[in-house]
Backbone as a chain_set.jsonl record, in Angstrom:
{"seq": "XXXXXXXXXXXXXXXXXXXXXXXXXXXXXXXXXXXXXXXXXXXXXXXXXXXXXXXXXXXXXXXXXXXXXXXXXXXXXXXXXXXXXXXXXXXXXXXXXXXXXXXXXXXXXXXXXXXXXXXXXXXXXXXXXXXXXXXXXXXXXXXXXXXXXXXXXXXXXXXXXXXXXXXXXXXXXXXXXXXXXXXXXXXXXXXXXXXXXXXXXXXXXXXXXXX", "coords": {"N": [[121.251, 103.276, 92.325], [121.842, 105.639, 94.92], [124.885, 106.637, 96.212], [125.101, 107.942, 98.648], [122.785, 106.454, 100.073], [123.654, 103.739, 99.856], [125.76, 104.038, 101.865], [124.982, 105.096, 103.664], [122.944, 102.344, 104.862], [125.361, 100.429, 105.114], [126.305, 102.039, 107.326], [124.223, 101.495, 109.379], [123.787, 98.58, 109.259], [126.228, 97.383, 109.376], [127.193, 96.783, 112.139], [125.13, 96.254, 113.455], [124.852, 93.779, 112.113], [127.429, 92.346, 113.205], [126.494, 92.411, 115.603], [124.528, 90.468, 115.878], [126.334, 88.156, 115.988], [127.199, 87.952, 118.397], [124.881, 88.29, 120.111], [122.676, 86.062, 121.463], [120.068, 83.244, 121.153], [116.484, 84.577, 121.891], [117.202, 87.043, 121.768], [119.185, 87.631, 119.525], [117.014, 86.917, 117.42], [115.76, 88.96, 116.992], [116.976, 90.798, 116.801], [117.844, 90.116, 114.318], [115.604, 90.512, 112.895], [115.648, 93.367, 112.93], [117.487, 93.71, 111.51], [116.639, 92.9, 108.939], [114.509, 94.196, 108.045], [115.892, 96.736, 107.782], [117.305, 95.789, 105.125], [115.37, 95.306, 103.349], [114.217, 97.662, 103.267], [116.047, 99.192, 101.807], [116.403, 97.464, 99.311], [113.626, 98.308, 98.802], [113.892, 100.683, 98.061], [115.679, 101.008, 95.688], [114.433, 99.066, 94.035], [111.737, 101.3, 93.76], [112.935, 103.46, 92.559], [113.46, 102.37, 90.047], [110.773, 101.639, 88.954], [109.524, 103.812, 89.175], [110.431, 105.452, 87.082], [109.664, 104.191, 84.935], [106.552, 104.674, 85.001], [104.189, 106.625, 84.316], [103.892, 108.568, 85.793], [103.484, 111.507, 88.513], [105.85, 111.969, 91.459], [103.965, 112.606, 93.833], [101.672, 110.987, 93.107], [102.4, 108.22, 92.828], [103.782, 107.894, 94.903], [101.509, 107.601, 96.898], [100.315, 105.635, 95.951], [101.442, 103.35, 94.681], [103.807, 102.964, 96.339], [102.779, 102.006, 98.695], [101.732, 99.299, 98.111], [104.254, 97.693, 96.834], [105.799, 98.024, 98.609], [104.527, 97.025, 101.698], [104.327, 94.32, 100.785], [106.911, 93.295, 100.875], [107.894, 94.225, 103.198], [106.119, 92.161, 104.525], [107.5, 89.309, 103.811], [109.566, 88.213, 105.544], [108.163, 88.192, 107.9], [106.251, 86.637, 107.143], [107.541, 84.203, 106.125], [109.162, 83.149, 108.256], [106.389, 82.861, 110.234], [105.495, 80.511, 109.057], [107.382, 78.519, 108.623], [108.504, 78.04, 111.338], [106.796, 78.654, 113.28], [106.502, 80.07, 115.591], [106.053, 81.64, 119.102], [103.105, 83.45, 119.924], [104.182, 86.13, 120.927], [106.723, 86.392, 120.45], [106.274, 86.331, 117.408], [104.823, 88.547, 117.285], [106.651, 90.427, 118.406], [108.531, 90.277, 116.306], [107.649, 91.052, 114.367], [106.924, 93.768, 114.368], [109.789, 94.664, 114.407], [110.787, 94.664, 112.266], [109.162, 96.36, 110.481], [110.055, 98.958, 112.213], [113.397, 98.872, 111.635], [113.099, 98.927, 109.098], [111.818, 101.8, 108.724], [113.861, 102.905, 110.438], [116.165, 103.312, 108.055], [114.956, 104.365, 106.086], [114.031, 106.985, 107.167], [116.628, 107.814, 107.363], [117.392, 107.914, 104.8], [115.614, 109.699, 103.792], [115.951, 112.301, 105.24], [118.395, 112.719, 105.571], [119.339, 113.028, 102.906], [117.88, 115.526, 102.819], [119.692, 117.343, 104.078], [120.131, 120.249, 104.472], [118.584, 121.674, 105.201], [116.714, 120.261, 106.558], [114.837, 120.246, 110.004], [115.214, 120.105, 113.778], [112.691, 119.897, 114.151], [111.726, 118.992, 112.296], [112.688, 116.463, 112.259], [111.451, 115.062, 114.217], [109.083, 114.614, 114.124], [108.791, 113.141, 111.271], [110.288, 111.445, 112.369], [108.718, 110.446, 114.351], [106.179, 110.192, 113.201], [106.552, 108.617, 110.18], [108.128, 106.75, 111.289], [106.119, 104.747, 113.166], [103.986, 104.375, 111.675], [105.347, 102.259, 110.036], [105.571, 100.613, 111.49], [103.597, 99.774, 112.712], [102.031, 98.952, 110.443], [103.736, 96.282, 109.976], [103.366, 95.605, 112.092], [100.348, 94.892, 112.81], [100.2, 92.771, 110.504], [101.989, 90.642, 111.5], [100.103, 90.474, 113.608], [97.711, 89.442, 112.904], [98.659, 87.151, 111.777], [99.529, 85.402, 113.906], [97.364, 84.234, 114.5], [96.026, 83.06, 111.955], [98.589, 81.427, 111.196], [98.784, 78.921, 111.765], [96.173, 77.774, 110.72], [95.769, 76.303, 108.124], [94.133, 76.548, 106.292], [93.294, 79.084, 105.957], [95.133, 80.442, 105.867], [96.26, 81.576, 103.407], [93.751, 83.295, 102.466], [93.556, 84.64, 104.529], [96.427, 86.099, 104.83], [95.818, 87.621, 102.218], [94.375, 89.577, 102.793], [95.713, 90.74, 105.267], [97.396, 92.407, 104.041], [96.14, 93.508, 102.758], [95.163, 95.551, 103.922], [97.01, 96.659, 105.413], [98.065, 97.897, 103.286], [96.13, 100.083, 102.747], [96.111, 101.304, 104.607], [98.963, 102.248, 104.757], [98.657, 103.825, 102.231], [96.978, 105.811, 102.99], [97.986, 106.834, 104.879], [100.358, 108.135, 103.598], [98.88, 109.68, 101.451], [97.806, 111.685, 103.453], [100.001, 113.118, 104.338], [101.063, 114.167, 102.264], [99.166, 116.684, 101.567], [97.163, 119.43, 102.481], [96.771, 118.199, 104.831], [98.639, 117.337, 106.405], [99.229, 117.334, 109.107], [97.708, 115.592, 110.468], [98.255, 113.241, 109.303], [100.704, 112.375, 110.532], [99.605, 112.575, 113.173], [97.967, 110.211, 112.53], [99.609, 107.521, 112.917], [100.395, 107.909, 115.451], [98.09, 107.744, 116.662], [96.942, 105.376, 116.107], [98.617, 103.748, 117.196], [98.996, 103.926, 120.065], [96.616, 103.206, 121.077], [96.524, 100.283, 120.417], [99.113, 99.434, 121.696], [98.803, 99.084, 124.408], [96.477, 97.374, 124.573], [98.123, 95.003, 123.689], [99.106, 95.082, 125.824], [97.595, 94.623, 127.711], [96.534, 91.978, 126.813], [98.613, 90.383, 127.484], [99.075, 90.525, 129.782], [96.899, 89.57, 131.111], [97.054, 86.507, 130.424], [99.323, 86.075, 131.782], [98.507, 86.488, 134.115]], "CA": [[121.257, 103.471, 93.773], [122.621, 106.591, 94.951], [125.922, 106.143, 97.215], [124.488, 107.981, 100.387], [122.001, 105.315, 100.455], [124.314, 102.44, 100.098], [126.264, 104.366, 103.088], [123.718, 104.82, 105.41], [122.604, 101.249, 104.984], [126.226, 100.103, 105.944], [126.649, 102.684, 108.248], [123.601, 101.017, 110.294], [123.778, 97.275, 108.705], [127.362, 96.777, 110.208], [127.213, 97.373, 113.726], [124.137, 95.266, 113.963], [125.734, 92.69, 111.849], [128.802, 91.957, 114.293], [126.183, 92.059, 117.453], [124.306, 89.132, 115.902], [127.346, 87.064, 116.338], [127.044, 88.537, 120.279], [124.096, 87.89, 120.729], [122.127, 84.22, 121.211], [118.81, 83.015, 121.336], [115.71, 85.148, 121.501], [117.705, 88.679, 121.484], [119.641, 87.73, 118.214], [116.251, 86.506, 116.485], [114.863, 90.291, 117.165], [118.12, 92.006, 116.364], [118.011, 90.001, 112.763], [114.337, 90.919, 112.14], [115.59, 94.506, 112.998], [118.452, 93.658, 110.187], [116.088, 92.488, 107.708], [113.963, 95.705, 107.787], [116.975, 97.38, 106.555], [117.958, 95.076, 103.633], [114.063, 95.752, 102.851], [114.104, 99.448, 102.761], [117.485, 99.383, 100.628], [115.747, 96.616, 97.966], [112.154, 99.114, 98.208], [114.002, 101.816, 97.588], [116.213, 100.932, 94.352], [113.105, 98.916, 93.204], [111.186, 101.964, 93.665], [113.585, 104.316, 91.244], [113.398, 101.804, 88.534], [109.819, 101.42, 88.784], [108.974, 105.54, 89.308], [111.056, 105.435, 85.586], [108.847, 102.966, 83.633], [105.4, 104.958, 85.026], [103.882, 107.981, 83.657], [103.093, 108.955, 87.299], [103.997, 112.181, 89.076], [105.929, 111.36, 92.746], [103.01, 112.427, 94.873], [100.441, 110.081, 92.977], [103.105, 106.836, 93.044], [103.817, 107.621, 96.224], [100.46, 107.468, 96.867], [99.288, 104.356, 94.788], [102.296, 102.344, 93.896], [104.709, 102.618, 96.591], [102.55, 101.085, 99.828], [101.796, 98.181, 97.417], [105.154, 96.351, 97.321], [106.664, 98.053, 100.358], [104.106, 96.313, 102.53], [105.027, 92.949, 100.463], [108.296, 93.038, 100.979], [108.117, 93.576, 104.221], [105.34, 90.758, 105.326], [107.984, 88.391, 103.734], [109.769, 87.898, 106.594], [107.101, 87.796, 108.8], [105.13, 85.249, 106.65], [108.507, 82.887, 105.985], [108.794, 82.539, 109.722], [105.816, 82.003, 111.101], [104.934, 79.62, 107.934], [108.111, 77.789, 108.895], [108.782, 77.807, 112.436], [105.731, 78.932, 114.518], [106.906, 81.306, 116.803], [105.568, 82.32, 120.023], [102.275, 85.123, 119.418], [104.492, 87.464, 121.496], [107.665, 86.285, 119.391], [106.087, 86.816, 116.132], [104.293, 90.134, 117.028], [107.795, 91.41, 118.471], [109.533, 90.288, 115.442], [107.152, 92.107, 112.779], [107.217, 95.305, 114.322], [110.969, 95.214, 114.55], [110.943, 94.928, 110.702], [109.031, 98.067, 110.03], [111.03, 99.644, 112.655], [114.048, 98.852, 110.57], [112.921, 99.713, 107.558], [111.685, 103.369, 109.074], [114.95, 103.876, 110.5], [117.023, 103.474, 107.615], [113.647, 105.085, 104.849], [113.81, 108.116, 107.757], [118.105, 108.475, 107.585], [117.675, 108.589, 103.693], [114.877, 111.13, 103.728], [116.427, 113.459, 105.959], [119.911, 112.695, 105.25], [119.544, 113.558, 101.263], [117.538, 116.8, 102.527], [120.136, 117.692, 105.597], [120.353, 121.644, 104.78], [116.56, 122.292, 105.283], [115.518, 120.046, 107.996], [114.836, 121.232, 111.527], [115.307, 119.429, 114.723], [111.018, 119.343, 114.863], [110.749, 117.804, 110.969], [112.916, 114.733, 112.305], [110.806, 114.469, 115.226], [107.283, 114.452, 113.222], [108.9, 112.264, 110.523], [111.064, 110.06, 113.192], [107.994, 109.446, 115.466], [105.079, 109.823, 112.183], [107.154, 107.479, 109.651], [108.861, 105.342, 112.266], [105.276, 104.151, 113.862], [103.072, 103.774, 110.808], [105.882, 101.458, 109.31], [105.639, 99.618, 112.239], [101.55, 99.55, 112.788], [101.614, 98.016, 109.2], [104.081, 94.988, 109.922], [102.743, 95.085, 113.469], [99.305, 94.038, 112.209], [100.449, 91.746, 109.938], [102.389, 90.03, 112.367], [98.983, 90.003, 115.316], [97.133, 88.919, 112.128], [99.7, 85.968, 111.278], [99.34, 84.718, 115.123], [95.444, 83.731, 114.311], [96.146, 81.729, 110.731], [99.79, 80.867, 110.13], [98.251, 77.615, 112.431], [95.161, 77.566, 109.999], [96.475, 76.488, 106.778], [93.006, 76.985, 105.228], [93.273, 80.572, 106.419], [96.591, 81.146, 105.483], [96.149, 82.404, 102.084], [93.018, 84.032, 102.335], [94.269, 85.655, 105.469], [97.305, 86.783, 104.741], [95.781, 88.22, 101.315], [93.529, 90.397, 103.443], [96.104, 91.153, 106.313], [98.705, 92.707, 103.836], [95.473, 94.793, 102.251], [94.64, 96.126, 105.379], [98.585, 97.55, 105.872], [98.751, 98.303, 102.242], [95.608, 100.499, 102.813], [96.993, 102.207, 105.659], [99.843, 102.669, 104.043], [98.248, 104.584, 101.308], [95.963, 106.47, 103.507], [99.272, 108.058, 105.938], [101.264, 109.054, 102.275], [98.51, 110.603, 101.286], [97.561, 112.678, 104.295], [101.353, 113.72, 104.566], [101.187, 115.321, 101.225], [98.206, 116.562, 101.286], [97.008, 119.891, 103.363], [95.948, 117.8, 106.116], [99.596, 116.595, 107.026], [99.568, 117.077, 110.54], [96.663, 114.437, 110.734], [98.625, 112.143, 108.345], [101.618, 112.73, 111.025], [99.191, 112.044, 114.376], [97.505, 108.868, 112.566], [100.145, 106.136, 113.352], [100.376, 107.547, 117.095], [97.1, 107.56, 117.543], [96.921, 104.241, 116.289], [99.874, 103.306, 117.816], [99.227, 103.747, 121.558], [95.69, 101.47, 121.945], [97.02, 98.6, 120.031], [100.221, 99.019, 122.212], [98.029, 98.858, 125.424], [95.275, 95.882, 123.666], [98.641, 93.681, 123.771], [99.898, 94.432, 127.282], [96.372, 94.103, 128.389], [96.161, 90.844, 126.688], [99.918, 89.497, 127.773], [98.615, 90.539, 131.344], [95.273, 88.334, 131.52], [97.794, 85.222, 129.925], [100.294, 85.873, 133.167], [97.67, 86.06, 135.746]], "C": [[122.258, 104.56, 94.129], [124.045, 105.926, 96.387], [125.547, 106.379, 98.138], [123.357, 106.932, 100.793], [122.515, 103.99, 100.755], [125.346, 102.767, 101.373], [126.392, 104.421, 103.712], [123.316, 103.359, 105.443], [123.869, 100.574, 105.414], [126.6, 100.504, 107.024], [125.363, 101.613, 109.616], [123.43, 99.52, 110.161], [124.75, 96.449, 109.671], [127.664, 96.525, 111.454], [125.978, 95.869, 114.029], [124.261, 94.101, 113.266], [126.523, 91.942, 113.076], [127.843, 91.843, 115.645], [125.335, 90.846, 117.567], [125.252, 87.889, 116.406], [127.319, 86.845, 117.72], [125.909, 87.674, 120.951], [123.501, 86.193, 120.735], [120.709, 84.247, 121.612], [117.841, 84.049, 121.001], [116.474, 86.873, 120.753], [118.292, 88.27, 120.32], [118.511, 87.279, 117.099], [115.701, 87.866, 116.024], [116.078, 90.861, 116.486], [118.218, 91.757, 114.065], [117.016, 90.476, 112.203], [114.79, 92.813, 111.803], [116.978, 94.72, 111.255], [117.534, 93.767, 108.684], [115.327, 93.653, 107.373], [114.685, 96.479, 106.764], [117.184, 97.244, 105.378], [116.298, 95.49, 103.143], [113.618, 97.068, 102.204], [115.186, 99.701, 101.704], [117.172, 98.926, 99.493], [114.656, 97.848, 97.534], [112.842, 99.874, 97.707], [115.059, 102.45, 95.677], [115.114, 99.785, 93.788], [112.252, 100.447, 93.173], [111.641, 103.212, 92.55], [113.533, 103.943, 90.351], [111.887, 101.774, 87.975], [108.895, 102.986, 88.244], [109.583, 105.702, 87.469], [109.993, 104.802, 84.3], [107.154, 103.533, 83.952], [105.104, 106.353, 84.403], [103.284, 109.269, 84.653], [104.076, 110.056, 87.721], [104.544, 111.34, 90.643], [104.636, 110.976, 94.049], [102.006, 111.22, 94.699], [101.086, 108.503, 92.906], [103.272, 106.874, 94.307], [102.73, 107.047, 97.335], [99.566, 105.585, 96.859], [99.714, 103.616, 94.741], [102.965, 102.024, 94.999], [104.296, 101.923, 97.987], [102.02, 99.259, 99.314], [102.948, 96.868, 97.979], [106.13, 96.582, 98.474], [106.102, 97.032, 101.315], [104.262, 94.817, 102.26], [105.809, 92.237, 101.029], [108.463, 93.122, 102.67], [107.431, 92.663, 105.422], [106.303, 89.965, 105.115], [108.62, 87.432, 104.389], [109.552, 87.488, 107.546], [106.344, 86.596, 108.047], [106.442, 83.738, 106.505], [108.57, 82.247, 107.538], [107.665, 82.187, 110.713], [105.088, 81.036, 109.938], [105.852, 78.643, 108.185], [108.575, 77.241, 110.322], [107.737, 78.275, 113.54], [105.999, 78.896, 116.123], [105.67, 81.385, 117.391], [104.386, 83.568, 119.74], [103.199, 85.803, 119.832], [105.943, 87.575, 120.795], [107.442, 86.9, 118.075], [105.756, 88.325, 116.308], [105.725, 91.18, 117.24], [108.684, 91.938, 116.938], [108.893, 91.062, 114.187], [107.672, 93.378, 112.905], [108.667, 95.687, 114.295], [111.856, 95.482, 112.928], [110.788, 95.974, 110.188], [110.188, 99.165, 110.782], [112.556, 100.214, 111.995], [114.22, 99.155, 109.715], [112.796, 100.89, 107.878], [113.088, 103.719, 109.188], [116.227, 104.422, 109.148], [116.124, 104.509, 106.488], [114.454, 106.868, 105.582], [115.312, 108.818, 107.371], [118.024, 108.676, 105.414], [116.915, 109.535, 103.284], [115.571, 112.051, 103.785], [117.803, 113.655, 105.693], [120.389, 113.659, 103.556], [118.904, 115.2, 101.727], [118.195, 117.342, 104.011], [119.842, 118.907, 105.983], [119.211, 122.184, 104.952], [116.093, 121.311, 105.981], [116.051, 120.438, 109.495], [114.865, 119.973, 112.111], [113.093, 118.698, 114.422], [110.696, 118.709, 113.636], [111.266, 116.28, 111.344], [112.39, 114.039, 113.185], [109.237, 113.79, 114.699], [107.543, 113.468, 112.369], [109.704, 110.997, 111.323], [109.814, 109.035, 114.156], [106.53, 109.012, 113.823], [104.924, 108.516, 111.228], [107.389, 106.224, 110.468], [107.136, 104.458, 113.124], [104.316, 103.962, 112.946], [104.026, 102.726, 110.305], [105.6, 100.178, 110.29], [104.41, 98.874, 113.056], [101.346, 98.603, 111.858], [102.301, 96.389, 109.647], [103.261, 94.332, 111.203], [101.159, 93.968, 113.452], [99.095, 93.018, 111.102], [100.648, 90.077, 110.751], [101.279, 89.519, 113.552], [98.164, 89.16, 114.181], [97.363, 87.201, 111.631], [99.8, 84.819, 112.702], [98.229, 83.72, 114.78], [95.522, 82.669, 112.944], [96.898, 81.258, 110.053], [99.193, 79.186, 110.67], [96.982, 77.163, 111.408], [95.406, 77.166, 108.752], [94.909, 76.921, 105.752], [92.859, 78.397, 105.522], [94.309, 81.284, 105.825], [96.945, 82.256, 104.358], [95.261, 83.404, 101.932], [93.541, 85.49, 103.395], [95.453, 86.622, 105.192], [96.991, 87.722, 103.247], [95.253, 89.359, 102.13], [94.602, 91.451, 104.735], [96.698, 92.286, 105.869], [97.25, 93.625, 103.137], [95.51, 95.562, 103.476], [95.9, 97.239, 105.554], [98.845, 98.515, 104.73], [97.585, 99.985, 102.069], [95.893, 101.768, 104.045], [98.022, 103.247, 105.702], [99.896, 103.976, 103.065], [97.948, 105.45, 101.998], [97.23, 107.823, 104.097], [99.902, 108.661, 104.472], [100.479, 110.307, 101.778], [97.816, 112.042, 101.664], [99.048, 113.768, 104.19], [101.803, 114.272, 103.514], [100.052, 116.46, 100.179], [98.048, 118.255, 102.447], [96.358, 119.722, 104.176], [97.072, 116.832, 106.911], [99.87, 116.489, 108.465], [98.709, 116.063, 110.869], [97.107, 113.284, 110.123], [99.559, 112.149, 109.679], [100.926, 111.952, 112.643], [99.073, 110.872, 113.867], [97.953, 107.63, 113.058], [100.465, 106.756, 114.76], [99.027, 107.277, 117.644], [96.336, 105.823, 117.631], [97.801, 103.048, 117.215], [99.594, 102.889, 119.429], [97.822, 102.517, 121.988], [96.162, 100.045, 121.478], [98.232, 98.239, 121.166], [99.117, 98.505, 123.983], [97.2, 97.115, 125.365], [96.446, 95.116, 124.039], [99.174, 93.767, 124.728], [99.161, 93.881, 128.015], [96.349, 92.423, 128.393], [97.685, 89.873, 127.353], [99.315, 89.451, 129.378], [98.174, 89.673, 131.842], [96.193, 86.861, 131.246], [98.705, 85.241, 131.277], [99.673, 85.615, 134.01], [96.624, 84.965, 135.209]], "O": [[123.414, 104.471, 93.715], [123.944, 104.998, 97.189], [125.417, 105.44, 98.924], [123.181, 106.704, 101.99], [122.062, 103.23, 101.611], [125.79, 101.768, 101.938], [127.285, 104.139, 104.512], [123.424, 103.086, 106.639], [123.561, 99.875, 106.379], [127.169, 99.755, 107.817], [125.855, 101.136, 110.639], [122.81, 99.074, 111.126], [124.522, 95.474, 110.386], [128.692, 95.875, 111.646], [126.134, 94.829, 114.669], [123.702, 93.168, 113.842], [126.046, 91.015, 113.732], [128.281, 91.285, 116.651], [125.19, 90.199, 118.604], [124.9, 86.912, 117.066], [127.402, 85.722, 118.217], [125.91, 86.818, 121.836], [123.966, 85.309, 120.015], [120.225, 85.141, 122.305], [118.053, 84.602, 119.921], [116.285, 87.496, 119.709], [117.528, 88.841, 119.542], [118.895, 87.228, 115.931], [115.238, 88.002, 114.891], [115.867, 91.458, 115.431], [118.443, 92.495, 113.105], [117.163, 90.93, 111.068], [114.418, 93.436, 110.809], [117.125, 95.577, 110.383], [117.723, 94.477, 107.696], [115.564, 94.124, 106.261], [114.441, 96.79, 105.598], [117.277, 98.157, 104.558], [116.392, 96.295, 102.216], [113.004, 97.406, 101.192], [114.986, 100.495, 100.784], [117.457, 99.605, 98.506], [114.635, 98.341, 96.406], [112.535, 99.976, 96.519], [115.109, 103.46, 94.976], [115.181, 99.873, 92.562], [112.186, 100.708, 91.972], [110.823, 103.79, 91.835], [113.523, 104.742, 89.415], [111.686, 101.861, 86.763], [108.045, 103.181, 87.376], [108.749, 106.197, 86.71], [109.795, 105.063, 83.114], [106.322, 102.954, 83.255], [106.036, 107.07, 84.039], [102.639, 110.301, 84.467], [105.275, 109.897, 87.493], [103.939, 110.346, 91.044], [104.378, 109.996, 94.749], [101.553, 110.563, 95.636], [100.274, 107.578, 92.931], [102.925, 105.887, 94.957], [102.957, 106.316, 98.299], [98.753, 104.875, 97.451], [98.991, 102.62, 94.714], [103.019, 100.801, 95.132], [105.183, 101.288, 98.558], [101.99, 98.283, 100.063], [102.89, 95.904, 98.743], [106.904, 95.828, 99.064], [106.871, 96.201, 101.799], [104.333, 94.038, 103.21], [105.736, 91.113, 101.526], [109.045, 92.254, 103.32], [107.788, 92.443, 106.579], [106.525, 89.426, 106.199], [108.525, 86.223, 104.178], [110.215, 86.679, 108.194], [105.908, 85.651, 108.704], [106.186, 82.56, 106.754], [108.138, 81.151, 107.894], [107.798, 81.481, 111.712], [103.878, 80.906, 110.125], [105.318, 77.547, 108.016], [108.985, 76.085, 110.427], [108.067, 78.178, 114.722], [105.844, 78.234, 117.149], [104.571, 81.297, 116.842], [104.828, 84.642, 119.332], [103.406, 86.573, 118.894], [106.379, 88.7, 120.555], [108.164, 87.784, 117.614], [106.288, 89.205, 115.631], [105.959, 92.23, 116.642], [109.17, 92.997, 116.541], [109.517, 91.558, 113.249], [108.435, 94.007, 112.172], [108.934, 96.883, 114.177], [112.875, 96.077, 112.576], [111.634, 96.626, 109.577], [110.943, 99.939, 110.194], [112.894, 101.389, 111.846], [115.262, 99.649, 109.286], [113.721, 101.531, 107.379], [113.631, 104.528, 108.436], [116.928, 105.434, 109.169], [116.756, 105.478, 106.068], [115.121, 107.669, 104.927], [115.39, 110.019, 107.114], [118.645, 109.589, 104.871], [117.356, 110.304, 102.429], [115.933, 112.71, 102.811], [118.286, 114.784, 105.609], [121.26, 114.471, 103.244], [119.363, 116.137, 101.074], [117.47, 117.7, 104.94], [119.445, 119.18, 107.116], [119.055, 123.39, 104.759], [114.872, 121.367, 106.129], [117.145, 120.773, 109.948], [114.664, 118.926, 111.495], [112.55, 117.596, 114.497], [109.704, 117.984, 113.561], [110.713, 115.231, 111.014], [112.528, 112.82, 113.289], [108.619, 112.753, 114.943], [106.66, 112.612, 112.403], [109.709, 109.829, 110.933], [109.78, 107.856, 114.507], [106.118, 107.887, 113.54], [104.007, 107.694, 111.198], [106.968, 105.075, 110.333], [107.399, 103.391, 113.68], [103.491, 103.176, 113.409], [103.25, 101.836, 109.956], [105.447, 99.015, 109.915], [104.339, 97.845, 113.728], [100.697, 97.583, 112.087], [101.559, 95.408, 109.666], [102.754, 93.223, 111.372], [100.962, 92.829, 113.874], [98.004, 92.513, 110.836], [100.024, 89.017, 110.722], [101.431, 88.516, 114.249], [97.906, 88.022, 114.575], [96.541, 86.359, 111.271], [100.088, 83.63, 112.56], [98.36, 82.497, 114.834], [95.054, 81.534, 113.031], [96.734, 80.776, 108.932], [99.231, 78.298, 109.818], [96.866, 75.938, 111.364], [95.116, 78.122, 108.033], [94.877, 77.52, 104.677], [91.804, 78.776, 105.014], [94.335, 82.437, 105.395], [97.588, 83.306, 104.379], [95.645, 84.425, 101.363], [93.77, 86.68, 103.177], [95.344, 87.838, 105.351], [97.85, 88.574, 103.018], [96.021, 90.315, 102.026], [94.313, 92.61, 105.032], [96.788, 93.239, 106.643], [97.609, 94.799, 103.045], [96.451, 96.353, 103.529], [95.732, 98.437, 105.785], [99.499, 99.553, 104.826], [98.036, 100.931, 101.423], [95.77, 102.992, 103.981], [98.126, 104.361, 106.216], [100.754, 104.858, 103.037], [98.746, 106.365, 101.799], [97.338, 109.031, 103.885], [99.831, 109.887, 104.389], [100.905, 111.455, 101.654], [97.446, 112.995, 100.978], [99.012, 114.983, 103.994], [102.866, 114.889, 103.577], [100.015, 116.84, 99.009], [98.918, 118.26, 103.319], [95.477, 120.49, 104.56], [96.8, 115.933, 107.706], [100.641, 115.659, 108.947], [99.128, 115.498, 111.879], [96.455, 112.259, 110.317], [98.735, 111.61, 110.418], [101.51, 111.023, 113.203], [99.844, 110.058, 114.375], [97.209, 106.767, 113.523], [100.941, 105.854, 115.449], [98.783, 106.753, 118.731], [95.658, 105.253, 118.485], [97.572, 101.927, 117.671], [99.896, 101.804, 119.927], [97.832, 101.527, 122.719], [96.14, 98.981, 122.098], [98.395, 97.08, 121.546], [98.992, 97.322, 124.3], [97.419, 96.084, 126.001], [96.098, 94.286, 124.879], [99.887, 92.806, 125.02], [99.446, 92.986, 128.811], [96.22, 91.698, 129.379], [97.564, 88.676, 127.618], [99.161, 88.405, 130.008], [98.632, 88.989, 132.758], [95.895, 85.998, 132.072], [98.72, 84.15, 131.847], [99.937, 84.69, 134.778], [95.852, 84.413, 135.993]]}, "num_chains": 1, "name": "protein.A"}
């Protein structure tokens, strides 16, 4: 594990550490999911060096193949322990997935850009802050709307959640390999364009539940 990685992960770990203590109730359940992201991206990413070692695989084609695999794993886990254990609120659980990917993006995005400081521009951290940061969070997101419908089902549970976490892991794949690919600006739109009707679909639907 390189040190700027273990750096940046304290640098943003600590802060939101100490405001758990602050906070209570719903806001400290969201602030920990946004914790756990982190510890997620820090595990993927020194699993991912040991693993890139033991394959015979260039970066682009692991990146590709291997690495939306147990990223998207690792970070359903969270999302599947809690609503498998405590059956959260739909609008609880869906908050708390996406705040996982979120998490994980921000800290994935500060070791990207961070390790390549002297060559990025203001507009690559915008394309990789909004591109990265909203597919990470499409994937848990739909995990999480997915996990509403059959953490209650236990005969669903398994099948479901095998299917939910393809679905992300497929996604997953799909954005890596647009974004290294000469069709990266379309790898780059995909999670906004996915991004904005799903965000709509659940205000719509919180709406119709208020009135």
């Amino acid at each position: 594990m390189g040190n700027l990685n273990l750096i940046l992960f304290i640098s943003f770990a600590a802060p939101l550490l100490m405001t758990l203590f602050v906070c209570k109730g719903k806001a400290r359940t969201l602030l920990t999911f946004l914790f756990l992201g982190t510890v997620v991206c820090l595990f993927c990413g020194e699993f991912s060096v040991v693993i890139m070692k033991m394959l015979p695989f260039d970066r682009q084609y692991y990146t590709s193949n291997f690495t939306p695999l147990f990223e998207e794993v690792f970070k359903a886990l969270p999302i599947l322990v809690y609503a498998f254990m405590f059956k959260p609120k739909k609008r609880t659980l869906l908050e708390c997935s996406i705040l996982v990917g979120v998490g994980f993006a921000v800290l994935e995005n500060a070791f990207i850009l961070g390790g390549a400081a002297s060559s990025v521009s203001v507009a690559n951290a915008l394309i990789r802050g909004f591109g990265a940061g909203m597919m990470h969070g499409v994937c848990t997101l739909a995990v999480g709307y997915g996990m509403t419908f059959v953490h209650t089902r236990r005969k669903l549970f398994y099948t479901g959640t095998t299917a939910l976490l393809a679905v992300a892991m497929i996604y997953h794949s799909v954005y890596n390999t647009l974004v290294q690919s000469q069709h990266q600006l379309v790898g780059f739109l995909l999670p906004v364009i996915t991004f904005i009707p799903v965000l709509v679909l659940l205000n719509k639907t919180e709406e119709k539940k208020k009135s």
